[in-house]
mmCIF file of C-alpha atoms in Angstrom:
data_model
loop_
_atom_site.group_PDB
_atom_site.id
_atom_site.type_symbol
_atom_site.label_atom_id
_atom_site.label_comp_id
_atom_site.label_asym_id
_atom_site.label_seq_id
_atom_site.Cartn_x
_atom_site.Cartn_y
_atom_site.Cartn_z
ATOM 1 C CA TRP F 1 12.589 -29.605 -13.015
ATOM 2 C CA THR F 2 11.821 -32.534 -15.271
ATOM 3 C CA SER F 3 10.850 -32.089 -18.876
ATOM 4 C CA ARG F 4 7.169 -32.773 -18.182
ATOM 5 C CA TYR F 5 6.795 -29.297 -16.567
ATOM 6 C CA ILE F 6 6.146 -27.657 -19.895
ATOM 7 C CA HIS F 7 4.206 -24.568 -18.806
ATOM 8 C CA VAL F 8 6.288 -23.445 -15.847
ATOM 9 C CA HIS F 9 8.382 -20.328 -16.196
ATOM 10 C CA SER F 10 10.730 -18.680 -13.723
ATOM 11 C CA LYS F 11 12.687 -15.509 -13.219
ATOM 12 C CA CYS F 12 14.871 -14.779 -10.216
ATOM 13 C CA SER F 13 17.390 -11.975 -9.585
ATOM 14 C CA GLU F 14 20.191 -12.736 -7.147
ATOM 15 C CA PHE F 15 21.304 -9.336 -5.940
ATOM 16 C CA SER F 16 20.078 -6.859 -3.375
ATOM 17 C CA VAL F 17 19.581 -3.131 -3.220
ATOM 18 C CA ALA F 18 19.737 -1.527 0.190
ATOM 19 C CA ALA F 19 17.261 0.844 0.980
ATOM 20 C CA ASP F 20 -10.552 -11.242 4.156
ATOM 21 C CA PRO F 21 -16.499 -18.348 -4.535
ATOM 22 C CA LYS F 22 -19.264 -20.754 -4.265
ATOM 23 C CA PRO F 23 -20.408 -21.647 -0.742
ATOM 24 C CA GLN F 24 -19.207 -25.058 0.361
ATOM 25 C CA SER F 25 -20.244 -27.264 3.227
ATOM 26 C CA PRO F 26 -17.974 -26.843 6.263
ATOM 27 C CA ILE F 27 -17.927 -30.621 6.681
ATOM 28 C CA LEU F 28 -14.544 -31.914 5.589
ATOM 29 C CA THR F 29 -14.251 -35.383 4.143
ATOM 30 C CA LYS F 30 -10.492 -35.581 3.871
ATOM 31 C CA ASN F 31 -7.424 -34.324 5.655
ATOM 32 C CA ARG F 32 -6.222 -31.338 3.631
ATOM 33 C CA PHE F 33 -3.006 -29.480 4.461
ATOM 34 C CA CYS F 34 -2.959 -30.643 8.101
ATOM 35 C CA ALA F 35 0.254 -32.517 8.653
ATOM 36 C CA ARG F 36 3.052 -30.926 6.695
ATOM 37 C CA SER F 37 5.149 -27.858 7.308
ATOM 38 C CA LEU F 38 7.969 -26.671 5.114
ATOM 39 C CA ALA F 39 8.217 -23.062 6.227
ATOM 40 C CA SER F 40 9.072 -21.099 9.327
ATOM 41 C CA SER F 41 6.622 -18.582 10.709
ATOM 42 C CA SER F 42 9.330 -15.926 10.529
ATOM 43 C CA SER F 43 9.937 -13.960 7.355
ATOM 44 C CA ASN F 44 13.581 -14.856 6.907
ATOM 45 C CA SER F 45 13.618 -18.627 7.105
ATOM 46 C CA THR F 46 12.274 -21.613 5.240
ATOM 47 C CA GLY F 47 13.921 -24.296 7.338
ATOM 48 C CA GLN F 48 12.077 -27.392 8.505
ATOM 49 C CA GLN F 49 10.144 -26.806 11.731
ATOM 50 C CA GLU F 50 9.285 -29.309 14.370
ATOM 51 C CA GLN F 51 5.862 -30.540 13.352
ATOM 52 C CA LEU F 52 2.961 -29.606 15.600
ATOM 53 C CA LEU F 53 0.683 -32.538 16.366
ATOM 54 C CA GLU F 54 -1.986 -30.692 18.326
ATOM 55 C CA LEU F 55 -3.410 -27.210 18.715
ATOM 56 C CA HIS F 56 -5.211 -26.469 21.991
ATOM 57 C CA GLY F 57 -5.825 -30.183 22.384
ATOM 58 C CA TYR F 58 -7.151 -30.692 18.840
ATOM 59 C CA ASP F 59 -5.472 -33.247 16.572
ATOM 60 C CA LEU F 60 -4.066 -31.464 13.515
ATOM 61 C CA SER F 61 -4.208 -34.690 11.520
ATOM 62 C CA HIS F 62 -7.954 -35.072 12.087
ATOM 63 C CA GLN F 63 -9.909 -35.620 8.865
ATOM 64 C CA GLU F 64 -12.061 -32.537 9.547
ATOM 65 C CA CYS F 65 -9.032 -30.263 10.068
ATOM 66 C CA ASN F 66 -7.798 -27.822 7.431
ATOM 67 C CA VAL F 67 -5.400 -25.887 9.701
ATOM 68 C CA THR F 68 -1.905 -25.949 8.242
ATOM 69 C CA GLN F 69 1.322 -26.141 10.197
ATOM 70 C CA ASN F 70 2.101 -22.612 9.040
ATOM 71 C CA ILE F 71 -1.125 -21.310 10.568
ATOM 72 C CA ALA F 72 -0.915 -23.404 13.738
ATOM 73 C CA SER F 73 2.565 -21.995 14.400
ATOM 74 C CA ARG F 74 1.134 -18.440 14.571
ATOM 75 C CA VAL F 75 -1.336 -19.171 17.361
ATOM 76 C CA GLY F 76 -0.107 -17.659 20.629
ATOM 77 C CA ILE F 77 2.346 -15.162 19.109
ATOM 78 C CA ASP F 78 -0.147 -12.355 19.860
ATOM 79 C CA LEU F 79 1.438 -9.433 18.024
ATOM 80 C CA HIS F 80 -1.212 -7.121 19.492
ATOM 81 C CA ARG F 81 0.167 -7.756 22.997
ATOM 82 C CA GLN F 82 3.845 -7.149 22.190
ATOM 83 C CA PRO F 83 4.942 -3.784 23.646
ATOM 84 C CA GLN F 84 5.835 -1.106 21.082
ATOM 85 C CA HIS F 85 4.664 -3.249 18.180
ATOM 86 C CA PRO F 86 2.609 -1.029 15.805
ATOM 87 C CA LEU F 87 -0.488 -3.182 16.371
ATOM 88 C CA ASN F 88 -0.084 -2.855 20.128
ATOM 89 C CA THR F 89 0.250 0.912 19.778
ATOM 90 C CA ILE F 90 -2.994 1.201 17.795
ATOM 91 C CA LYS F 91 -4.764 -1.076 20.286
ATOM 92 C CA ASN F 92 -3.629 1.052 23.229
ATOM 93 C CA ILE F 93 -4.735 4.311 21.591
ATOM 94 C CA ILE F 94 -8.218 2.936 20.904
ATOM 95 C CA GLU F 95 -8.590 1.396 24.365
ATOM 96 C CA GLU F 96 -7.521 4.618 26.068
ATOM 97 C CA TYR F 97 -9.968 6.611 23.946
ATOM 98 C CA TRP F 98 -12.996 4.507 24.931
ATOM 99 C CA LYS F 99 -11.969 4.347 28.575
ATOM 100 C CA SER F 100 -11.750 8.153 28.587
ATOM 101 C CA LYS F 101 -15.383 8.229 27.445
ATOM 102 C CA SER F 102 -16.533 5.639 29.958
ATOM 103 C CA PRO F 103 -14.485 4.041 32.763
ATOM 104 C CA ASN F 104 -16.893 1.099 32.626
ATOM 105 C CA PHE F 105 -15.353 -0.265 29.424
ATOM 106 C CA GLN F 106 -13.777 -3.668 30.050
ATOM 107 C CA THR F 107 -10.881 -4.730 27.809
ATOM 108 C CA PHE F 108 -9.970 -8.272 26.809
ATOM 109 C CA ASP F 109 -6.974 -9.187 24.648
ATOM 110 C CA ASP F 110 -6.024 -12.711 25.698
ATOM 111 C CA PHE F 111 -8.937 -14.901 24.633
ATOM 112 C CA ALA F 112 -7.841 -18.067 22.822
ATOM 113 C CA PRO F 113 -8.663 -17.999 19.085
ATOM 114 C CA VAL F 114 -10.083 -21.544 19.175
ATOM 115 C CA VAL F 115 -13.856 -21.136 19.439
ATOM 116 C CA PRO F 116 -17.022 -23.169 18.833
ATOM 117 C CA THR F 117 -18.372 -22.893 15.298
ATOM 118 C CA ASN F 118 -21.680 -21.860 16.833
ATOM 119 C CA ASN F 119 -20.116 -18.830 18.550
ATOM 120 C CA ASN F 120 -18.326 -17.752 15.400
ATOM 121 C CA PHE F 121 -21.318 -18.064 13.060
ATOM 122 C CA ASP F 122 -24.695 -19.258 14.359
ATOM 123 C CA SER F 123 -24.964 -17.036 17.431
ATOM 124 C CA LEU F 124 -24.270 -14.046 15.148
ATOM 125 C CA LEU F 125 -27.057 -14.989 12.723
ATOM 126 C CA ILE F 126 -24.675 -15.918 9.904
ATOM 127 C CA PRO F 127 -26.645 -18.273 7.600
ATOM 128 C CA PRO F 128 -25.567 -21.918 7.184
ATOM 129 C CA ASP F 129 -24.892 -21.387 3.464
ATOM 130 C CA HIS F 130 -22.917 -18.165 3.878
ATOM 131 C CA VAL F 131 -19.652 -18.187 1.919
ATOM 132 C CA SER F 132 -17.632 -17.256 5.008
ATOM 133 C CA ARG F 133 -18.370 -20.702 6.460
ATOM 134 C CA SER F 134 -16.818 -22.611 3.550
ATOM 135 C CA ILE F 135 -13.646 -24.647 4.014
ATOM 136 C CA SER F 136 -11.953 -22.350 1.508
ATOM 137 C CA ASP F 137 -12.537 -19.355 3.789
ATOM 138 C CA THR F 138 -12.425 -20.655 7.384
ATOM 139 C CA TYR F 139 -9.939 -22.788 9.324
ATOM 140 C CA TYR F 140 -11.708 -25.746 10.941
ATOM 141 C CA LEU F 141 -10.158 -27.891 13.667
ATOM 142 C CA THR F 142 -13.308 -29.983 13.632
ATOM 143 C CA ASN F 143 -16.732 -29.322 12.166
ATOM 144 C CA ASP F 144 -17.742 -27.874 15.542
ATOM 145 C CA THR F 145 -14.562 -25.859 16.255
ATOM 146 C CA VAL F 146 -12.821 -23.140 14.259
ATOM 147 C CA LEU F 147 -10.060 -20.592 14.515
ATOM 148 C CA ARG F 148 -12.149 -17.462 14.972
ATOM 149 C CA THR F 149 -12.658 -15.425 11.818
ATOM 150 C CA HIS F 150 -13.525 -12.285 13.804
ATOM 151 C CA THR F 151 -13.430 -11.111 17.391
ATOM 152 C CA SER F 152 -17.240 -10.921 17.263
ATOM 153 C CA ALA F 153 -17.061 -14.643 18.112
ATOM 154 C CA HIS F 154 -16.883 -13.594 21.799
ATOM 155 C CA GLN F 155 -19.761 -11.123 21.698
ATOM 156 C CA THR F 156 -22.630 -13.343 22.820
ATOM 157 C CA THR F 157 -20.513 -15.028 25.516
ATOM 158 C CA LEU F 158 -19.714 -11.672 27.113
ATOM 159 C CA LEU F 159 -23.308 -10.479 26.778
ATOM 160 C CA ASP F 160 -24.423 -13.693 28.471
ATOM 161 C CA LYS F 161 -22.048 -12.952 31.335
ATOM 162 C CA GLY F 162 -23.561 -9.507 31.882
ATOM 163 C CA TYR F 163 -20.933 -7.200 30.396
ATOM 164 C CA ASN F 164 -22.424 -3.978 29.015
ATOM 165 C CA GLU F 165 -19.345 -2.162 27.679
ATOM 166 C CA PHE F 166 -16.344 -4.058 26.389
ATOM 167 C CA LEU F 167 -13.509 -4.173 23.861
ATOM 168 C CA VAL F 168 -12.099 -7.465 22.588
ATOM 169 C CA THR F 169 -8.811 -7.568 20.673
ATOM 170 C CA GLY F 170 -7.228 -10.673 19.196
ATOM 171 C CA ASP F 171 -5.742 -12.545 16.285
ATOM 172 C CA VAL F 172 -8.251 -13.806 13.710
ATOM 173 C CA TYR F 173 -7.808 -16.321 10.922
ATOM 174 C CA ARG F 174 -9.131 -16.434 7.355
ATOM 175 C CA ARG F 175 -7.937 -18.299 4.298
ATOM 176 C CA ASP F 176 -7.189 -15.558 1.809
ATOM 177 C CA GLU F 177 -5.367 -14.468 -1.306
ATOM 178 C CA ILE F 178 -1.678 -13.573 -1.318
ATOM 179 C CA ASP F 179 -0.676 -9.947 -1.798
ATOM 180 C CA SER F 180 0.777 -7.032 0.165
ATOM 181 C CA SER F 181 -2.449 -6.275 2.063
ATOM 182 C CA HIS F 182 -3.865 -9.770 2.718
ATOM 183 C CA TYR F 183 -2.624 -12.296 5.248
ATOM 184 C CA PRO F 184 -4.281 -15.388 6.736
ATOM 185 C CA VAL F 185 -3.698 -14.115 10.279
ATOM 186 C CA PHE F 186 -4.588 -10.574 11.232
ATOM 187 C CA HIS F 187 -5.883 -8.718 14.270
ATOM 188 C CA GLN F 188 -9.250 -7.216 15.055
ATOM 189 C CA MET F 189 -10.899 -5.174 17.749
ATOM 190 C CA GLU F 190 -14.572 -5.543 18.648
ATOM 191 C CA GLY F 191 -16.369 -2.875 20.638
ATOM 192 C CA VAL F 192 -19.823 -3.245 22.249
ATOM 193 C CA LYS F 193 -21.935 -0.926 24.372
ATOM 194 C CA MET F 194 -25.349 -1.910 25.771
ATOM 195 C CA PHE F 195 -27.526 0.832 27.261
ATOM 196 C CA THR F 196 -28.926 0.441 30.773
ATOM 197 C CA GLU F 197 -32.430 1.491 31.812
ATOM 198 C CA LYS F 198 -30.928 4.398 33.747
ATOM 199 C CA GLU F 199 -29.098 5.687 30.665
ATOM 200 C CA LEU F 200 -32.224 5.410 28.545
ATOM 201 C CA THR F 201 -34.337 7.196 31.154
ATOM 202 C CA ASN F 202 -31.820 9.994 31.630
ATOM 203 C CA ALA F 203 -31.774 10.525 27.858
ATOM 204 C CA GLY F 204 -35.551 10.567 27.663
ATOM 205 C CA ALA F 205 -35.574 7.594 25.291
ATOM 206 C CA VAL F 206 -38.897 5.937 26.085
ATOM 207 C CA THR F 207 -40.059 4.304 22.848
ATOM 208 C CA LEU F 208 -38.096 1.714 20.898
ATOM 209 C CA ALA F 209 -37.686 4.258 18.094
ATOM 210 C CA ASP F 210 -36.264 6.826 20.529
ATOM 211 C CA GLN F 211 -33.889 4.231 21.939
ATOM 212 C CA ARG F 212 -32.651 3.154 18.522
ATOM 213 C CA ALA F 213 -32.055 6.774 17.532
ATOM 214 C CA LEU F 214 -30.111 7.369 20.765
ATOM 215 C CA VAL F 215 -27.956 4.270 20.227
ATOM 216 C CA GLU F 216 -27.231 5.105 16.598
ATOM 217 C CA GLN F 217 -26.238 8.688 17.375
ATOM 218 C CA ASP F 218 -24.063 7.643 20.324
ATOM 219 C CA LEU F 219 -22.339 5.077 18.107
ATOM 220 C CA LYS F 220 -21.590 7.547 15.333
ATOM 221 C CA ASN F 221 -20.436 10.293 17.678
ATOM 222 C CA GLY F 222 -18.114 7.901 19.489
ATOM 223 C CA LEU F 223 -16.581 6.437 16.347
ATOM 224 C CA GLU F 224 -16.079 9.835 14.740
ATOM 225 C CA GLY F 225 -14.198 10.875 17.873
ATOM 226 C CA MET F 226 -12.077 7.720 17.689
ATOM 227 C CA ALA F 227 -11.241 8.428 14.042
ATOM 228 C CA ARG F 228 -10.119 11.957 14.941
ATOM 229 C CA GLU F 229 -7.986 10.506 17.753
ATOM 230 C CA LEU F 230 -6.188 8.318 15.201
ATOM 231 C CA PHE F 231 -6.156 10.406 12.025
ATOM 232 C CA GLY F 232 -6.640 13.999 13.144
ATOM 233 C CA ASP F 233 -9.264 16.385 11.808
ATOM 234 C CA VAL F 234 -10.317 14.496 8.673
ATOM 235 C CA GLU F 235 -13.444 14.557 6.545
ATOM 236 C CA MET F 236 -15.782 11.632 7.268
ATOM 237 C CA ARG F 237 -18.867 10.037 5.779
ATOM 238 C CA TRP F 238 -21.250 7.250 6.732
ATOM 239 C CA VAL F 239 -22.279 4.552 4.282
ATOM 240 C CA ASP F 240 -25.239 2.215 4.777
ATOM 241 C CA GLU F 241 -24.090 -1.413 4.852
ATOM 242 C CA TYR F 242 -25.362 -4.892 5.652
ATOM 243 C CA PHE F 243 -24.056 -7.206 8.375
ATOM 244 C CA PRO F 244 -26.068 -10.172 9.663
ATOM 245 C CA PHE F 245 -25.461 -9.266 13.304
ATOM 246 C CA THR F 246 -26.369 -5.552 13.296
ATOM 247 C CA ASP F 247 -29.469 -3.689 12.116
ATOM 248 C CA PRO F 248 -29.118 -1.025 10.874
ATOM 249 C CA SER F 249 -25.482 -1.348 9.778
ATOM 250 C CA PHE F 250 -22.948 1.243 8.635
ATOM 251 C CA GLU F 251 -19.383 1.755 7.472
ATOM 252 C CA LEU F 252 -17.319 4.768 8.461
ATOM 253 C CA GLU F 253 -15.086 6.204 5.736
ATOM 254 C CA ILE F 254 -12.527 8.986 6.061
ATOM 255 C CA TYR F 255 -10.798 11.129 3.456
ATOM 256 C CA TYR F 256 -7.106 10.499 4.084
ATOM 257 C CA ASN F 257 -4.058 10.819 1.831
ATOM 258 C CA ASN F 258 -6.290 12.151 -0.965
ATOM 259 C CA GLU F 259 -8.669 9.191 -1.043
ATOM 260 C CA TRP F 260 -11.673 7.783 0.768
ATOM 261 C CA MET F 261 -10.764 4.897 3.038
ATOM 262 C CA GLU F 262 -13.002 2.486 4.915
ATOM 263 C CA VAL F 263 -12.143 2.508 8.619
ATOM 264 C CA LEU F 264 -14.614 0.087 10.195
ATOM 265 C CA GLY F 265 -18.038 -1.534 10.156
ATOM 266 C CA CYS F 266 -20.640 -1.057 12.865
ATOM 267 C CA GLY F 267 -24.309 -0.926 13.730
ATOM 268 C CA VAL F 268 -27.058 -1.491 16.264
ATOM 269 C CA VAL F 269 -26.807 -4.984 17.774
ATOM 270 C CA HIS F 270 -29.434 -7.168 16.111
ATOM 271 C CA ARG F 271 -32.560 -7.592 18.262
ATOM 272 C CA ASP F 272 -32.458 -11.390 17.886
ATOM 273 C CA ILE F 273 -28.942 -11.542 19.336
ATOM 274 C CA VAL F 274 -29.990 -9.369 22.269
ATOM 275 C CA LYS F 275 -33.038 -11.542 22.923
ATOM 276 C CA ALA F 276 -31.030 -14.783 22.686
ATOM 277 C CA THR F 277 -28.665 -13.553 25.418
ATOM 278 C CA GLY F 278 -31.554 -12.964 27.803
ATOM 279 C CA ARG F 279 -31.561 -9.196 27.565
ATOM 280 C CA GLY F 280 -35.047 -8.714 26.156
ATOM 281 C CA THR F 281 -35.193 -5.525 24.081
ATOM 282 C CA GLN F 282 -32.131 -3.832 25.600
ATOM 283 C CA PRO F 283 -30.529 -1.667 22.887
ATOM 284 C CA GLY F 284 -26.830 -1.427 22.129
ATOM 285 C CA TRP F 285 -24.228 -0.955 19.440
ATOM 286 C CA ALA F 286 -21.186 -2.817 18.167
ATOM 287 C CA PHE F 287 -18.238 -2.086 15.880
ATOM 288 C CA GLY F 288 -15.329 -4.050 14.463
ATOM 289 C CA LEU F 289 -12.065 -2.900 12.916
ATOM 290 C CA GLY F 290 -8.819 -4.372 11.613
ATOM 291 C CA LEU F 291 -5.638 -3.229 13.345
ATOM 292 C CA GLU F 292 -3.363 -4.005 10.376
ATOM 293 C CA ARG F 293 -5.480 -1.920 8.040
ATOM 294 C CA LEU F 294 -5.147 1.116 10.295
ATOM 295 C CA ALA F 295 -1.488 0.540 11.145
ATOM 296 C CA MET F 296 -0.419 0.168 7.510
ATOM 297 C CA VAL F 297 -1.880 3.605 6.774
ATOM 298 C CA LEU F 298 -0.815 5.399 9.945
ATOM 299 C CA PHE F 299 2.753 4.005 10.029
ATOM 300 C CA SER F 300 3.158 3.891 6.203
ATOM 301 C CA ILE F 301 3.983 0.169 6.305
ATOM 302 C CA PRO F 302 3.830 -1.096 2.688
ATOM 303 C CA ASP F 303 3.606 -4.872 3.193
ATOM 304 C CA ILE F 304 1.469 -6.710 5.746
ATOM 305 C CA ARG F 305 4.173 -9.378 6.154
ATOM 306 C CA LEU F 306 6.383 -6.813 7.887
ATOM 307 C CA PHE F 307 4.268 -7.019 11.029
ATOM 308 C CA TRP F 308 5.628 -10.559 11.466
ATOM 309 C CA SER F 309 9.262 -9.647 10.820
ATOM 310 C CA THR F 310 11.827 -10.519 13.463
ATOM 311 C CA ASP F 311 14.350 -8.093 11.948
ATOM 312 C CA ASN F 312 15.488 -5.497 14.473
ATOM 313 C CA ARG F 313 15.659 -2.912 11.677
ATOM 314 C CA PHE F 314 11.875 -3.040 11.690
ATOM 315 C CA HIS F 315 11.204 -3.155 15.420
ATOM 316 C CA LYS F 316 13.695 -0.527 16.569
ATOM 317 C CA GLN F 317 11.759 2.102 14.598
ATOM 318 C CA PHE F 318 8.788 1.765 16.947
ATOM 319 C CA GLU F 319 10.477 1.716 20.338
ATOM 320 C CA SER F 320 8.730 4.952 21.348
ATOM 321 C CA GLY F 321 5.324 3.298 21.306
ATOM 322 C CA GLU F 322 4.079 6.236 19.224
ATOM 323 C CA ILE F 323 2.832 6.539 15.643
ATOM 324 C CA VAL F 324 5.870 7.193 13.437
ATOM 325 C CA THR F 325 6.530 6.841 9.724
ATOM 326 C CA PHE F 326 8.185 3.566 8.810
ATOM 327 C CA GLN F 327 11.499 3.944 6.997
ATOM 328 C CA PRO F 328 12.158 1.087 4.518
ATOM 329 C CA TYR F 329 15.522 -0.465 5.254
ATOM 330 C CA SER F 330 15.933 -2.664 2.191
ATOM 331 C CA LYS F 331 14.355 -3.689 -1.081
ATOM 332 C CA TYR F 332 15.418 -7.090 -2.256
ATOM 333 C CA PRO F 333 14.674 -8.329 -5.781
ATOM 334 C CA PRO F 334 11.785 -10.671 -6.509
ATOM 335 C CA CYS F 335 11.924 -14.249 -7.717
ATOM 336 C CA THR F 336 9.033 -15.136 -10.027
ATOM 337 C CA LYS F 337 7.667 -18.606 -10.741
ATOM 338 C CA ASP F 338 4.608 -19.706 -12.728
ATOM 339 C CA ILE F 339 2.548 -22.835 -12.258
ATOM 340 C CA SER F 340 -0.067 -24.148 -14.721
ATOM 341 C CA PHE F 341 -2.534 -26.962 -14.169
ATOM 342 C CA TRP F 342 -5.918 -28.386 -15.061
ATOM 343 C CA THR F 343 -8.311 -27.488 -12.242
ATOM 344 C CA THR F 344 -11.019 -29.578 -10.580
ATOM 345 C CA ASP F 345 -14.670 -28.773 -9.868
ATOM 346 C CA THR F 346 -13.822 -28.061 -6.230
ATOM 347 C CA PHE F 347 -10.654 -25.990 -6.827
ATOM 348 C CA HIS F 348 -10.495 -22.624 -5.067
ATOM 349 C CA GLU F 349 -7.665 -20.115 -5.302
ATOM 350 C CA ASN F 350 -7.522 -19.833 -1.500
ATOM 351 C CA ASP F 351 -6.608 -23.526 -1.321
ATOM 352 C CA LEU F 352 -3.604 -22.958 -3.572
ATOM 353 C CA SER F 353 -2.657 -19.954 -1.443
ATOM 354 C CA GLU F 354 -2.605 -22.246 1.585
ATOM 355 C CA VAL F 355 -0.281 -24.677 -0.167
ATOM 356 C CA VAL F 356 2.096 -21.892 -1.188
ATOM 357 C CA ARG F 357 2.088 -20.266 2.252
ATOM 358 C CA ASP F 358 2.640 -23.569 4.017
ATOM 359 C CA VAL F 359 5.686 -24.208 1.834
ATOM 360 C CA ALA F 360 7.211 -20.735 1.610
ATOM 361 C CA GLY F 361 5.858 -18.910 4.653
ATOM 362 C CA ASP F 362 6.529 -15.181 4.471
ATOM 363 C CA LEU F 363 8.879 -15.546 1.506
ATOM 364 C CA VAL F 364 5.839 -15.422 -0.776
ATOM 365 C CA GLU F 365 4.835 -11.863 -1.633
ATOM 366 C CA ASN F 366 2.092 -12.250 -4.214
ATOM 367 C CA MET F 367 0.143 -14.830 -6.173
ATOM 368 C CA GLU F 368 -1.962 -13.854 -9.164
ATOM 369 C CA LEU F 369 -4.027 -15.687 -11.762
ATOM 370 C CA ILE F 370 -2.499 -14.572 -15.070
ATOM 371 C CA ASP F 371 -4.181 -16.894 -17.559
ATOM 372 C CA THR F 372 -7.266 -19.095 -17.871
ATOM 373 C CA PHE F 373 -7.847 -21.499 -20.747
ATOM 374 C CA VAL F 374 -10.879 -23.707 -21.453
ATOM 375 C CA HIS F 375 -10.165 -26.658 -23.733
ATOM 376 C CA PRO F 376 -12.607 -26.488 -26.691
ATOM 377 C CA LYS F 377 -13.099 -30.273 -26.830
ATOM 378 C CA THR F 378 -12.888 -31.491 -23.217
ATOM 379 C CA ASN F 379 -14.213 -28.291 -21.612
ATOM 380 C CA ARG F 380 -11.533 -28.635 -18.928
ATOM 381 C CA THR F 381 -10.218 -25.433 -17.382
ATOM 382 C CA SER F 382 -6.525 -24.645 -17.078
ATOM 383 C CA ASN F 383 -5.207 -21.917 -14.787
ATOM 384 C CA CYS F 384 -1.778 -20.325 -14.720
ATOM 385 C CA PHE F 385 -0.748 -18.588 -11.507
ATOM 386 C CA ARG F 386 2.275 -16.330 -11.122
ATOM 387 C CA ILE F 387 3.941 -16.573 -7.707
ATOM 388 C CA ILE F 388 6.324 -13.837 -6.598
ATOM 389 C CA TYR F 389 8.796 -14.726 -3.876
ATOM 390 C CA ARG F 390 10.671 -11.937 -2.099
ATOM 391 C CA SER F 391 12.304 -11.806 1.293
ATOM 392 C CA MET F 392 12.047 -8.619 3.303
ATOM 393 C CA ASP F 393 15.371 -9.360 5.005
ATOM 394 C CA ARG F 394 17.748 -10.952 2.497
ATOM 395 C CA SER F 395 18.403 -11.938 -1.109
ATOM 396 C CA LEU F 396 16.928 -15.176 -2.408
ATOM 397 C CA THR F 397 18.681 -17.552 -4.771
ATOM 398 C CA ASN F 398 17.088 -19.209 -7.754
ATOM 399 C CA GLU F 399 18.138 -22.614 -6.402
ATOM 400 C CA GLU F 400 16.314 -22.276 -3.066
ATOM 401 C CA ILE F 401 13.152 -20.955 -4.722
ATOM 402 C CA ASP F 402 13.283 -23.740 -7.304
ATOM 403 C CA ALA F 403 13.241 -26.191 -4.405
ATOM 404 C CA LEU F 404 10.257 -24.462 -2.801
ATOM 405 C CA GLN F 405 8.412 -24.294 -6.102
ATOM 406 C CA GLU F 406 8.966 -28.016 -6.627
ATOM 407 C CA GLN F 407 7.300 -28.645 -3.274
ATOM 408 C CA VAL F 408 4.410 -26.362 -4.223
ATOM 409 C CA ARG F 409 3.888 -28.344 -7.404
ATOM 410 C CA ASP F 410 3.973 -31.690 -5.610
ATOM 411 C CA LEU F 411 1.545 -30.545 -2.915
ATOM 412 C CA ALA F 412 -0.821 -28.977 -5.458
ATOM 413 C CA VAL F 413 -1.223 -32.422 -6.992
ATOM 414 C CA GLU F 414 -1.363 -34.266 -3.670
ATOM 415 C CA LYS F 415 -3.674 -31.910 -1.761
ATOM 416 C CA LEU F 416 -5.747 -30.228 -4.472
ATOM 417 C CA GLY F 417 -6.017 -33.041 -6.996
ATOM 418 C CA VAL F 418 -5.020 -30.817 -9.940
ATOM 419 C CA GLU F 419 -3.139 -32.055 -12.990
ATOM 420 C CA LEU F 420 0.046 -30.148 -13.801
ATOM 421 C CA ARG F 421 0.702 -28.972 -17.320
#
């Protein structure tokens, strides 16, 4: 580094030991992060990739696009469809459970993640000023098209087509912080069941109140059974929650490994969504869960990046297609770098995370704000972030991480408009 980088510190060990802010408008006025890739989508490489120019026919250099090369390269990998992958195993267990309760359940796991903004937000009653719609939270290909942030983006389409019982599994995309449990691409499952007139009549549910009570009880009974299928005979509790697209809404928590853990969110499908799909007052329920969250607990996988590993030492442990305890095969030392800069009014930590991930890919393990300083005279704010690089497959050298960090610094200035200190 040059002498002007006066508040940048680094520490890197070169040996190995075996072993989802303020709301912002979704309208983008400049091309941020769209046309540069310096990292492989695999966890053990940072070589230059062939640059993607389009994604599903959308120009990645479009001024409204904030999809990075790193993110675009993940579309179509579909970890949830890869046999014996832990995410595939969890998906199969849940699908088999619901099909055993009702053979009418339809399963979908191959829908493209590129969806209309309307389907992802508006049709689900998510307000225009909701933080989840900001460019710091959602990947936009254009103002009218996003990478889905949840599998609920397909709910109204399937209801429109007449499906009453269905499960949708897929990869979802959210700009997020960097740590062992957060990743900008993860996998969700959405479940929906709408009750037919025959089912309501057979249950004696005549009034709207009776029908809502029937739906709510059926939902809770079914999800408690699913939790027992995954976790065994565990203690459970229901917590009232709020989601725009269900009313009432709940979260299911279980007591597992000596602590309460959130498993999923759910509720009765909002009456306005039902009406908008031409179903009148037909009652039904919906739930959504994250496959990584469950798999990390059930398989004892300590770092979410491992799901993307191409190392056979990871994959051979799951060849049975059953839930087994992951055995760590190595623990390589970290390489730590700090970056300090004067922020801007529009700066968001998720934007810096995107820069770091697009440069370093899965070599970045954690990024944390370690210091904030407000200048007493100019009132400008300075942030210092600590970035921890660590490969899950090999030792890193200080020289290669210095090169990556230099690119992070350059792109922070170019893309975020910050001033380095």
